[in-house]
Every structure is written in structure tokens, then in C-alpha cells.
Amino acid sequence: MTNALSSQANPEPRRAATGGVQPILELAHLTKRFSSSLDFAERVAKRLGAKVQEYDVHAVDDVSLSIAPGEVVGLVGESGCGKTTLGRMVAGIMPPSSGQLLYKGQPMAVMSPEQARQAKLKIQMVFQDPMASLNPRMRVSEIIGEAPRVHGIVSRKEQADHVATIMEKVGLDPTYAARFPHQFSGGQRQRIGIARALAVRPDFLVCDESVAALDVSIQAQIINLFMELRRDLGLTYLFISHDLGVVEHIADRTVIMYLGRVVEIAPTPELFSQPNHPYSRALLDEAPRVDTRKRIFAPIKGEIPSPLDPPSGCAFHPRCPHALPRCTMERPQMREVAPGRFSACHLNDAR
Ligand code: SF4
């Protein structure tokens, strides 16, 4: 399957991106900016010489990506790179500042309110911290059963059976439906979070660090559950994680983000065996992975720059061991460097 990602300078061949299959989801130049203006007191303070200023942060900058039905796409990057913001835009929790999201070929922004509601139900999010994302005062039966009832997926009479079926599906005992979240272990609470997402019959799950807060043995069980659900329900995943080992294990393709932009995308085995982008290489060198024979891990040089004042040209240039003079001035565009492999680095121009 050939997949693609592009920037403005490299218009995405969308259908080619998913091997001719209509993508289930397309991100077209998605961008999220957070800006602030000064309030009265801050303006006065600034006049008096205080160092306060307005800011405009591009948390996500011009990201395009097509995801095929049934695919697992891993999204990786250091903390603060914009991956959670991107996941929230995909899940409809946060509106983009510009760009658009297409569900099964249809731009969500031009759908009727009813079509948009239906499409949003099909894309659900599983959060990192199940304790923080589950209402402690609600019983599990209501946490799982409320949304499908409110959205007319099941009637009040059908709700209990629906909840029991979903609980079984995620490996929870349905006789515990009357309990509260604090009466479950961390792994069970994450299963409740997954059950809540599944209850509205989605076909796309955005998993944001969904196993990061769990013990390693429980992580493996939850990852296996995600893969079983993919097989049984035909689910598609955007799997956001800082853990390269997890992504290598489950993702068909991996997307690497740095300071709000995607820098590389490739089928997972190829990305992990032969990363193209210097940042991907640095990330892999830094991460201790189960299958690596390397004992000395090389930390990435320098700190991640502030998104409030990103470096000019290639944002990675202050940390890149291969930076050229051009890299400080000119932003590299995403290019297809091999079939299905995309990277944004000036070094590829010499190939
Ligand atoms: Fe390094 Fe230049 Fe490539 Fe950026 S464009 S990753 S600075 S070589």
C-alpha cells in the first residue's frame, strides 16, 4: 500500500496515498494556532518596561495525512511536539485554525449538522489517564451506556444489554456494571475508557498515550485488546505515543512530528530499520528498545526549542548534526524519497 503525506508545496495524491482505496480519514493542511493578546494590565506593564508580549504558537503546522480503513498509524515525537493537539483535532475535540478533516471523502466542515454529528461519533478518543477521564460519581453502566442512549444508538430498555456486551468485549465482568471507577484497577479503568469509546460503535479510535500510565504487563494486555478489536471490529487507529517500542509493535505506518510539523512518514518496519530524517534517526538512537543490541544510547543534542520562538528554516537545525547553511534559512518540504516514504530534509535534494 502506498501512502502519502504532503505539505502545500507537495500536494497530496490522496487516492494514491491509500493505494486507491478511499481513505477513512484525511487531514488536509491541518493547522492549530494558539494566540493571546495583552489585557489592559499587561499593556500598562509593557509600557512600563515589563517583558510581556503577545504570542502566536503554531502547535500544529500544515499537517496532511491520509489514513486507510483498518490501518494503524503511529504518531511519535517528543513532548510538546503537537501530537496531542493533532489527535484532539482529529477526534473533533478541538477545531483546527485552518485546514480541514475529511471523513470518507467528505469535508466535515461542509456536512449538515446531522451528518457531522454522525461522523464525529464514528471517531472516538481513548485518553491516557482513565481516572481523570472517567466521572468518579457515575456508575460504569452509565459511563458506558449514556452516550449510546443519548445519541439514539440504543433505547433505554436496550442499554443494560448493550453495556454488558461491550464490557464483555473489552474483558470486563458485566456484573460489575453498578460499580464506580475507583473500585477498579488501573488496567480495568482503561478498559472502561475503551468500552465507553466503543459504545457508540466508532470505526476510528484516536489513542492518546493510552497505555503510558499503565504497568508494563498491563500495557501488553491493553495493546493486545486494541489489536483484537481491530481484527474483530475492523477499527482504524491513530496511536499517539512517545514510546517507540509500542509504536514499532503495533503501527503499520509511523509518523514523526517535530515542533508542530511532520518530518517523516514511512511504513513502520522501514522507518525503524532505516530512518531517513536526522530527527527520526536521533529519536531512535536515543530510545532504549527491547530488540536493540546497542548498549550506549545517544541523547539528542540540545533542548527542544520553544514553540513560541521556533528556529528559522528547518526547525531541527540547532540540534541537527548534518545541518547545512541552507537549513537555517529555508524550510524543507516533504518529499517522497521512496515509494510510500516521505521525509522533509534538504539532504534528500542531493539524492
Ligand atoms: Fe538537518 Fe538540514 Fe535536514 Fe533539517 S533540513 S534535518 S537541519 S540536514
mmCIF file of C-alpha atoms and ligand atoms in Angstrom:
data_model
loop_
_atom_site.group_PDB
_atom_site.id
_atom_site.type_symbol
_atom_site.label_atom_id
_atom_site.label_comp_id
_atom_site.label_asym_id
_atom_site.label_seq_id
_atom_site.Cartn_x
_atom_site.Cartn_y
_atom_site.Cartn_z
ATOM 1 C CA MET A 1 0.000 0.000 0.000
ATOM 2 C CA THR A 2 1.364 3.392 -0.936
ATOM 3 C CA ASN A 3 0.566 6.151 1.467
ATOM 4 C CA ALA A 4 1.368 9.804 1.429
ATOM 5 C CA LEU A 5 1.694 12.928 3.381
ATOM 6 C CA SER A 6 2.356 16.320 1.969
ATOM 7 C CA SER A 7 2.699 19.993 2.563
ATOM 8 C CA GLN A 8 1.406 22.875 0.469
ATOM 9 C CA ALA A 9 4.399 22.540 -1.849
ATOM 10 C CA ASN A 10 3.743 18.881 -2.366
ATOM 11 C CA PRO A 11 0.023 18.427 -2.995
ATOM 12 C CA GLU A 12 -1.064 15.099 -1.695
ATOM 13 C CA PRO A 13 -2.115 12.458 -4.217
ATOM 14 C CA ARG A 14 -4.926 11.447 -1.891
ATOM 15 C CA ARG A 15 -6.236 8.322 -3.544
ATOM 16 C CA ALA A 16 -2.708 7.186 -4.375
ATOM 17 C CA ALA A 17 -1.986 7.765 -0.704
ATOM 18 C CA THR A 18 -4.061 4.792 0.317
ATOM 19 C CA GLY A 19 -3.383 2.542 -2.620
ATOM 20 C CA GLY A 20 -6.509 3.649 -4.481
ATOM 21 C CA VAL A 21 -8.791 2.828 -1.521
ATOM 22 C CA GLN A 22 -10.856 5.732 -0.263
ATOM 23 C CA PRO A 23 -9.208 6.880 2.960
ATOM 24 C CA ILE A 24 -11.390 6.682 6.035
ATOM 25 C CA LEU A 25 -9.866 9.924 7.233
ATOM 26 C CA GLU A 26 -7.870 12.661 5.512
ATOM 27 C CA LEU A 27 -6.131 15.539 7.238
ATOM 28 C CA ALA A 28 -5.656 18.328 4.711
ATOM 29 C CA HIS A 29 -3.185 21.016 5.815
ATOM 30 C CA LEU A 30 -4.454 20.920 9.399
ATOM 31 C CA THR A 31 -3.082 23.787 11.449
ATOM 32 C CA LYS A 32 -3.683 24.871 15.026
ATOM 33 C CA ARG A 33 -2.520 28.224 16.341
ATOM 34 C CA PHE A 34 -2.854 29.434 19.890
ATOM 35 C CA SER A 35 -2.655 33.214 20.209
ATOM 36 C CA SER A 36 -3.022 35.668 23.034
ATOM 37 C CA SER A 37 -3.452 39.412 23.115
ATOM 38 C CA LEU A 38 -2.448 41.575 26.073
ATOM 39 C CA ASP A 39 -5.094 42.620 28.580
ATOM 40 C CA PHE A 40 -5.182 46.161 29.976
ATOM 41 C CA ALA A 41 -2.881 45.465 32.928
ATOM 42 C CA GLU A 42 -0.353 43.707 30.692
ATOM 43 C CA ARG A 43 -0.357 46.616 28.214
ATOM 44 C CA VAL A 44 0.350 49.029 31.071
ATOM 45 C CA ALA A 45 3.090 46.734 32.398
ATOM 46 C CA LYS A 46 4.630 46.542 28.919
ATOM 47 C CA ARG A 47 4.699 50.365 28.667
ATOM 48 C CA LEU A 48 6.474 50.447 31.993
ATOM 49 C CA GLY A 49 9.143 48.147 30.574
ATOM 50 C CA ALA A 50 7.932 44.715 31.712
ATOM 51 C CA LYS A 51 8.772 41.869 29.340
ATOM 52 C CA VAL A 52 5.242 40.815 28.400
ATOM 53 C CA GLN A 53 4.273 40.164 24.823
ATOM 54 C CA GLU A 54 1.538 38.662 22.694
ATOM 55 C CA TYR A 55 2.184 35.195 21.436
ATOM 56 C CA ASP A 56 1.158 33.165 18.444
ATOM 57 C CA VAL A 57 2.130 29.497 18.635
ATOM 58 C CA HIS A 58 1.735 27.087 15.746
ATOM 59 C CA ALA A 59 1.080 23.965 17.812
ATOM 60 C CA VAL A 60 0.312 22.028 14.622
ATOM 61 C CA ASP A 61 1.520 23.410 11.320
ATOM 62 C CA ASP A 62 0.181 22.287 7.939
ATOM 63 C CA VAL A 63 -0.194 18.556 8.525
ATOM 64 C CA SER A 64 -1.665 16.404 5.751
ATOM 65 C CA LEU A 65 -2.194 12.686 6.051
ATOM 66 C CA SER A 66 -4.459 10.042 4.561
ATOM 67 C CA ILE A 67 -5.383 7.023 6.655
ATOM 68 C CA ALA A 68 -6.752 3.858 5.072
ATOM 69 C CA PRO A 69 -9.576 1.833 6.640
ATOM 70 C CA GLY A 70 -8.186 -0.706 9.100
ATOM 71 C CA GLU A 71 -4.763 0.924 9.255
ATOM 72 C CA VAL A 72 -2.842 1.622 12.474
ATOM 73 C CA VAL A 73 -0.876 4.858 12.200
ATOM 74 C CA GLY A 74 1.592 5.598 14.994
ATOM 75 C CA LEU A 75 2.263 9.255 15.779
ATOM 76 C CA VAL A 76 5.534 9.874 17.588
ATOM 77 C CA GLY A 77 7.508 12.850 18.833
ATOM 78 C CA GLU A 78 8.923 14.467 21.941
ATOM 79 C CA SER A 79 6.599 16.018 24.462
ATOM 80 C CA GLY A 80 5.290 19.385 23.214
ATOM 81 C CA CYS A 81 5.647 18.497 19.517
ATOM 82 C CA GLY A 82 1.907 18.907 18.867
ATOM 83 C CA LYS A 83 0.854 15.256 18.664
ATOM 84 C CA THR A 84 -1.864 15.550 21.324
ATOM 85 C CA THR A 85 -3.226 18.727 19.706
ATOM 86 C CA LEU A 86 -3.316 16.928 16.363
ATOM 87 C CA GLY A 87 -5.122 13.962 17.960
ATOM 88 C CA ARG A 88 -7.688 16.271 19.541
ATOM 89 C CA MET A 89 -8.411 17.936 16.208
ATOM 90 C CA VAL A 90 -8.861 14.522 14.582
ATOM 91 C CA ALA A 91 -11.241 13.474 17.376
ATOM 92 C CA GLY A 92 -13.264 16.679 16.942
ATOM 93 C CA ILE A 93 -12.492 17.893 20.473
ATOM 94 C CA MET A 94 -10.592 20.937 19.199
ATOM 95 C CA PRO A 95 -11.363 22.848 15.996
ATOM 96 C CA PRO A 96 -8.478 23.499 13.585
ATOM 97 C CA SER A 97 -7.393 27.090 12.932
ATOM 98 C CA SER A 98 -7.154 26.211 9.249
ATOM 99 C CA GLY A 99 -7.144 23.168 7.014
ATOM 100 C CA GLN A 100 -9.783 20.510 7.060
ATOM 101 C CA LEU A 101 -10.684 16.989 8.002
ATOM 102 C CA LEU A 102 -12.422 14.681 5.543
ATOM 103 C CA TYR A 103 -14.331 11.637 6.736
ATOM 104 C CA LYS A 104 -14.820 9.044 3.991
ATOM 105 C CA GLY A 105 -14.046 11.681 1.369
ATOM 106 C CA GLN A 106 -16.416 14.336 2.723
ATOM 107 C CA PRO A 107 -15.108 17.541 4.306
ATOM 108 C CA MET A 108 -16.548 17.627 7.819
ATOM 109 C CA ALA A 109 -16.790 21.423 7.732
ATOM 110 C CA VAL A 110 -19.436 21.342 4.975
ATOM 111 C CA MET A 111 -21.504 18.454 6.343
ATOM 112 C CA SER A 112 -25.011 19.122 7.614
ATOM 113 C CA PRO A 113 -25.197 19.258 11.442
ATOM 114 C CA GLU A 114 -26.695 15.742 11.488
ATOM 115 C CA GLN A 115 -24.023 14.323 9.136
ATOM 116 C CA ALA A 116 -21.290 15.985 11.211
ATOM 117 C CA ARG A 117 -22.771 14.541 14.422
ATOM 118 C CA GLN A 118 -22.813 11.053 12.920
ATOM 119 C CA ALA A 119 -19.246 11.412 11.592
ATOM 120 C CA LYS A 120 -17.979 12.679 14.965
ATOM 121 C CA LEU A 121 -19.497 9.659 16.706
ATOM 122 C CA LYS A 122 -17.508 7.428 14.367
ATOM 123 C CA ILE A 123 -14.228 8.958 15.611
ATOM 124 C CA GLN A 124 -13.661 8.371 19.326
ATOM 125 C CA MET A 125 -10.763 9.084 21.632
ATOM 126 C CA VAL A 126 -9.181 6.925 24.335
ATOM 127 C CA PHE A 127 -7.278 9.073 26.829
ATOM 128 C CA GLN A 128 -4.091 8.494 28.787
ATOM 129 C CA ASP A 129 -5.353 8.778 32.325
ATOM 130 C CA PRO A 130 -8.515 6.737 32.820
ATOM 131 C CA MET A 131 -9.034 8.085 36.342
ATOM 132 C CA ALA A 132 -9.058 11.678 35.100
ATOM 133 C CA SER A 133 -11.278 10.922 32.104
ATOM 134 C CA LEU A 134 -13.957 8.886 33.940
ATOM 135 C CA ASN A 135 -16.541 10.670 36.070
ATOM 136 C CA PRO A 136 -15.916 9.289 39.595
ATOM 137 C CA ARG A 137 -19.579 9.806 40.561
ATOM 138 C CA MET A 138 -21.016 7.785 37.702
ATOM 139 C CA ARG A 139 -21.510 4.045 37.727
ATOM 140 C CA VAL A 140 -19.810 2.113 34.930
ATOM 141 C CA SER A 141 -23.219 1.247 33.451
ATOM 142 C CA GLU A 142 -23.887 4.956 32.965
ATOM 143 C CA ILE A 143 -20.324 5.852 31.854
ATOM 144 C CA ILE A 144 -20.580 3.283 29.049
ATOM 145 C CA GLY A 145 -24.315 3.466 28.397
ATOM 146 C CA GLU A 146 -25.060 7.190 28.477
ATOM 147 C CA ALA A 147 -23.707 8.262 25.069
ATOM 148 C CA PRO A 148 -25.305 5.454 23.009
ATOM 149 C CA ARG A 149 -28.664 6.171 24.681
ATOM 150 C CA VAL A 150 -28.403 9.960 24.250
ATOM 151 C CA HIS A 151 -27.438 9.561 20.584
ATOM 152 C CA GLY A 152 -30.269 7.117 19.902
ATOM 153 C CA ILE A 153 -27.997 4.137 19.200
ATOM 154 C CA VAL A 154 -29.848 2.079 21.819
ATOM 155 C CA SER A 155 -33.106 2.639 23.687
ATOM 156 C CA ARG A 156 -33.273 2.907 27.465
ATOM 157 C CA LYS A 157 -34.572 -0.695 27.509
ATOM 158 C CA GLU A 158 -31.635 -1.945 25.438
ATOM 159 C CA GLN A 159 -28.986 -0.016 27.371
ATOM 160 C CA ALA A 160 -28.169 -2.642 30.019
ATOM 161 C CA ASP A 161 -27.695 -5.406 27.426
ATOM 162 C CA HIS A 162 -25.590 -3.092 25.268
ATOM 163 C CA VAL A 163 -23.363 -2.203 28.233
ATOM 164 C CA ALA A 164 -22.971 -5.891 29.174
ATOM 165 C CA THR A 165 -21.985 -6.815 25.606
ATOM 166 C CA ILE A 166 -19.390 -4.046 25.411
ATOM 167 C CA MET A 167 -17.995 -4.873 28.855
ATOM 168 C CA GLU A 168 -17.507 -8.476 27.794
ATOM 169 C CA LYS A 169 -15.900 -7.335 24.570
ATOM 170 C CA VAL A 170 -13.212 -5.404 26.483
ATOM 171 C CA GLY A 171 -12.648 -8.134 29.071
ATOM 172 C CA LEU A 172 -14.677 -6.710 31.953
ATOM 173 C CA ASP A 173 -17.151 -8.695 34.030
ATOM 174 C CA PRO A 174 -20.624 -7.268 33.241
ATOM 175 C CA THR A 175 -21.758 -7.991 36.814
ATOM 176 C CA TYR A 176 -19.506 -5.064 37.849
ATOM 177 C CA ALA A 177 -21.602 -2.567 35.866
ATOM 178 C CA ALA A 178 -23.049 -0.980 39.009
ATOM 179 C CA ARG A 179 -19.616 -0.186 40.437
ATOM 180 C CA PHE A 180 -17.793 3.153 40.388
ATOM 181 C CA PRO A 181 -14.412 3.767 38.640
ATOM 182 C CA HIS A 182 -12.412 3.846 41.909
ATOM 183 C CA GLN A 183 -13.442 0.222 42.550
ATOM 184 C CA PHE A 184 -11.360 -0.952 39.565
ATOM 185 C CA SER A 185 -7.609 -1.341 38.959
ATOM 186 C CA GLY A 186 -5.744 0.971 36.522
ATOM 187 C CA GLY A 187 -5.891 -1.577 33.704
ATOM 188 C CA GLN A 188 -9.617 -2.203 34.287
ATOM 189 C CA ARG A 189 -10.289 1.549 34.293
ATOM 190 C CA GLN A 190 -8.559 1.823 30.924
ATOM 191 C CA ARG A 191 -10.830 -0.984 29.689
ATOM 192 C CA ILE A 192 -13.814 1.095 30.888
ATOM 193 C CA GLY A 193 -12.438 4.042 28.865
ATOM 194 C CA ILE A 194 -12.153 1.814 25.801
ATOM 195 C CA ALA A 195 -15.677 0.447 26.388
ATOM 196 C CA ARG A 196 -17.044 3.999 26.590
ATOM 197 C CA ALA A 197 -15.415 4.801 23.237
ATOM 198 C CA LEU A 198 -16.713 1.571 21.649
ATOM 199 C CA ALA A 199 -20.255 2.024 22.949
ATOM 200 C CA VAL A 200 -21.181 4.455 20.160
ATOM 201 C CA ARG A 201 -19.919 1.998 17.501
ATOM 202 C CA PRO A 202 -16.979 4.013 16.141
ATOM 203 C CA ASP A 203 -14.800 2.942 13.281
ATOM 204 C CA PHE A 204 -11.807 5.131 14.167
ATOM 205 C CA LEU A 205 -10.027 5.391 17.539
ATOM 206 C CA VAL A 206 -7.565 8.110 18.467
ATOM 207 C CA CYS A 207 -5.481 6.653 21.293
ATOM 208 C CA ASP A 208 -3.539 9.382 23.070
ATOM 209 C CA GLU A 209 -0.804 7.770 25.190
ATOM 210 C CA SER A 210 -3.477 5.237 26.102
ATOM 211 C CA VAL A 211 -1.091 2.769 27.701
ATOM 212 C CA ALA A 212 1.512 5.206 29.053
ATOM 213 C CA ALA A 213 0.133 5.314 32.604
ATOM 214 C CA LEU A 214 -0.041 1.520 32.974
ATOM 215 C CA ASP A 215 2.425 -1.071 34.289
ATOM 216 C CA VAL A 216 4.340 -2.857 31.534
ATOM 217 C CA SER A 217 2.452 -6.159 31.918
ATOM 218 C CA ILE A 218 -0.917 -4.353 31.823
ATOM 219 C CA GLN A 219 0.282 -2.302 28.822
ATOM 220 C CA ALA A 220 0.794 -5.528 26.882
ATOM 221 C CA GLN A 221 -2.745 -6.705 27.737
ATOM 222 C CA ILE A 222 -4.305 -3.412 26.623
ATOM 223 C CA ILE A 223 -2.265 -3.368 23.394
ATOM 224 C CA ASN A 224 -3.437 -6.915 22.689
ATOM 225 C CA LEU A 225 -7.003 -5.777 23.324
ATOM 226 C CA PHE A 226 -6.603 -2.922 20.807
ATOM 227 C CA MET A 227 -5.332 -5.396 18.224
ATOM 228 C CA GLU A 228 -8.179 -7.861 18.910
ATOM 229 C CA LEU A 229 -10.699 -5.037 18.486
ATOM 230 C CA ARG A 230 -9.044 -4.043 15.228
ATOM 231 C CA ARG A 231 -9.420 -7.602 13.948
ATOM 232 C CA ASP A 232 -12.969 -8.150 15.238
ATOM 233 C CA LEU A 233 -14.496 -4.735 14.569
ATOM 234 C CA GLY A 234 -12.334 -3.516 11.668
ATOM 235 C CA LEU A 235 -11.206 -0.474 13.632
ATOM 236 C CA THR A 236 -8.680 2.068 12.357
ATOM 237 C CA TYR A 237 -6.286 3.718 14.811
ATOM 238 C CA LEU A 238 -4.265 6.865 15.213
ATOM 239 C CA PHE A 239 -1.990 5.723 18.003
ATOM 240 C CA ILE A 240 -0.182 8.621 19.673
ATOM 241 C CA SER A 241 2.758 7.613 21.822
ATOM 242 C CA HIS A 242 6.168 8.726 22.965
ATOM 243 C CA ASP A 243 7.065 5.029 23.331
ATOM 244 C CA LEU A 244 8.794 3.893 20.161
ATOM 245 C CA GLY A 245 8.723 0.240 21.247
ATOM 246 C CA VAL A 246 4.911 0.279 21.444
ATOM 247 C CA VAL A 247 4.568 2.028 18.080
ATOM 248 C CA GLU A 248 7.014 -0.330 16.401
ATOM 249 C CA HIS A 249 4.980 -3.236 17.714
ATOM 250 C CA ILE A 250 1.530 -2.150 16.571
ATOM 251 C CA ALA A 251 1.692 0.515 13.835
ATOM 252 C CA ASP A 252 1.544 -0.172 10.096
ATOM 253 C CA ARG A 253 2.943 3.269 9.390
ATOM 254 C CA THR A 254 4.734 5.719 11.626
ATOM 255 C CA VAL A 255 4.548 9.494 11.505
ATOM 256 C CA ILE A 256 7.275 11.525 13.227
ATOM 257 C CA MET A 257 6.479 15.061 14.411
ATOM 258 C CA TYR A 258 8.845 17.805 15.476
ATOM 259 C CA LEU A 259 7.736 21.241 16.701
ATOM 260 C CA GLY A 260 4.277 21.039 15.161
ATOM 261 C CA ARG A 261 5.304 19.670 11.765
ATOM 262 C CA VAL A 262 5.529 16.182 10.382
ATOM 263 C CA VAL A 263 9.120 15.445 9.383
ATOM 264 C CA GLU A 264 8.895 11.818 8.268
ATOM 265 C CA ILE A 265 6.313 9.191 7.444
ATOM 266 C CA ALA A 266 7.037 5.630 6.425
ATOM 267 C CA PRO A 267 5.897 2.056 6.805
ATOM 268 C CA THR A 268 6.926 1.144 10.360
ATOM 269 C CA PRO A 269 9.469 -1.614 9.604
ATOM 270 C CA GLU A 270 11.294 0.642 7.135
ATOM 271 C CA LEU A 271 11.249 3.644 9.415
ATOM 272 C CA PHE A 272 12.694 1.677 12.313
ATOM 273 C CA SER A 273 15.333 -0.108 10.232
ATOM 274 C CA GLN A 274 16.338 2.816 8.006
ATOM 275 C CA PRO A 275 15.084 6.174 9.236
ATOM 276 C CA ASN A 276 15.617 8.908 6.654
ATOM 277 C CA HIS A 277 15.215 12.145 8.635
ATOM 278 C CA PRO A 278 18.049 13.108 11.021
ATOM 279 C CA TYR A 279 15.457 13.712 13.769
ATOM 280 C CA SER A 280 13.966 10.235 13.321
ATOM 281 C CA ARG A 281 17.476 8.786 13.493
ATOM 282 C CA ALA A 282 18.218 10.762 16.647
ATOM 283 C CA LEU A 283 14.944 9.647 18.276
ATOM 284 C CA LEU A 284 15.689 6.004 17.510
ATOM 285 C CA ASP A 285 19.279 6.314 18.748
ATOM 286 C CA GLU A 286 18.018 7.847 21.967
ATOM 287 C CA ALA A 287 15.354 5.291 22.761
ATOM 288 C CA PRO A 288 16.203 2.064 24.564
ATOM 289 C CA ARG A 289 14.287 -0.590 22.651
ATOM 290 C CA VAL A 290 13.785 -4.213 23.565
ATOM 291 C CA ASP A 291 15.303 -5.560 20.364
ATOM 292 C CA THR A 292 18.308 -3.285 20.181
ATOM 293 C CA ARG A 293 21.800 -4.669 20.735
ATOM 294 C CA LYS A 294 23.173 -1.214 21.234
ATOM 295 C CA ARG A 295 24.121 -0.504 24.830
ATOM 296 C CA ILE A 296 25.124 3.138 24.594
ATOM 297 C CA PHE A 297 22.198 5.392 23.824
ATOM 298 C CA ALA A 298 22.871 8.794 22.300
ATOM 299 C CA PRO A 299 20.685 11.584 23.683
ATOM 300 C CA ILE A 300 19.506 14.160 21.133
ATOM 301 C CA LYS A 301 21.787 17.175 21.284
ATOM 302 C CA GLY A 302 20.298 20.289 22.918
ATOM 303 C CA GLU A 303 16.847 21.148 24.196
ATOM 304 C CA ILE A 304 13.668 21.139 22.156
ATOM 305 C CA PRO A 305 13.256 24.819 21.128
ATOM 306 C CA SER A 306 10.343 26.864 22.431
ATOM 307 C CA PRO A 307 7.358 26.782 20.078
ATOM 308 C CA LEU A 308 6.918 30.471 20.990
ATOM 309 C CA ASP A 309 10.107 31.238 19.090
ATOM 310 C CA PRO A 310 10.797 28.354 16.693
ATOM 311 C CA PRO A 311 14.089 28.312 14.785
ATOM 312 C CA SER A 312 14.049 29.656 11.223
ATOM 313 C CA GLY A 313 14.381 27.326 8.240
ATOM 314 C CA CYS A 314 14.372 23.710 9.383
ATOM 315 C CA ALA A 315 13.193 23.783 12.999
ATOM 316 C CA PHE A 316 15.582 20.915 13.800
ATOM 317 C CA HIS A 317 18.721 22.757 12.594
ATOM 318 C CA PRO A 318 20.067 23.829 16.041
ATOM 319 C CA ARG A 319 20.171 20.150 17.065
ATOM 320 C CA CYS A 320 20.981 18.526 13.744
ATOM 321 C CA PRO A 321 24.483 17.087 13.270
ATOM 322 C CA HIS A 322 24.132 17.409 9.468
ATOM 323 C CA ALA A 323 22.815 20.988 9.272
ATOM 324 C CA LEU A 324 23.850 22.975 6.187
ATOM 325 C CA PRO A 325 23.889 26.790 5.938
ATOM 326 C CA ARG A 326 20.713 26.497 3.869
ATOM 327 C CA CYS A 327 18.955 24.705 6.744
ATOM 328 C CA THR A 328 18.966 27.869 8.861
ATOM 329 C CA MET A 329 17.031 29.827 6.241
ATOM 330 C CA GLU A 330 14.905 27.510 4.145
ATOM 331 C CA ARG A 331 12.191 25.234 5.442
ATOM 332 C CA PRO A 332 12.491 21.788 3.844
ATOM 333 C CA GLN A 333 9.378 20.487 2.106
ATOM 334 C CA MET A 334 8.042 16.966 2.399
ATOM 335 C CA ARG A 335 9.246 14.792 -0.484
ATOM 336 C CA GLU A 336 8.623 11.209 -1.461
ATOM 337 C CA VAL A 337 12.067 9.633 -1.001
ATOM 338 C CA ALA A 338 10.992 6.080 -1.869
ATOM 339 C CA PRO A 339 7.597 4.567 -2.676
ATOM 340 C CA GLY A 340 5.386 5.262 0.353
ATOM 341 C CA ARG A 341 8.187 7.034 2.251
ATOM 342 C CA PHE A 342 8.169 10.776 2.867
ATOM 343 C CA SER A 343 10.709 12.991 4.574
ATOM 344 C CA ALA A 344 11.296 16.736 4.952
ATOM 345 C CA CYS A 345 15.070 17.259 4.868
ATOM 346 C CA HIS A 346 17.335 19.198 2.495
ATOM 347 C CA LEU A 347 19.767 16.278 2.441
ATOM 348 C CA ASN A 348 17.296 14.441 0.218
ATOM 349 C CA ASP A 349 17.717 17.055 -2.519
ATOM 350 C CA ALA A 350 21.170 15.660 -3.263
ATOM 351 C CA ARG A 351 19.802 12.157 -3.920
HETATM 352 FE FE1 SF4 B 1 19.208 18.602 9.422
HETATM 353 FE FE2 SF4 B 1 19.054 20.373 7.448
HETATM 354 FE FE3 SF4 B 1 17.815 18.057 7.238
HETATM 355 FE FE4 SF4 B 1 16.928 19.913 8.924
HETATM 356 S S1 SF4 B 1 16.981 20.056 6.695
HETATM 357 S S2 SF4 B 1 17.138 17.758 9.340
HETATM 358 S S3 SF4 B 1 18.840 20.786 9.642
HETATM 359 S S4 SF4 B 1 20.032 18.389 7.356
#
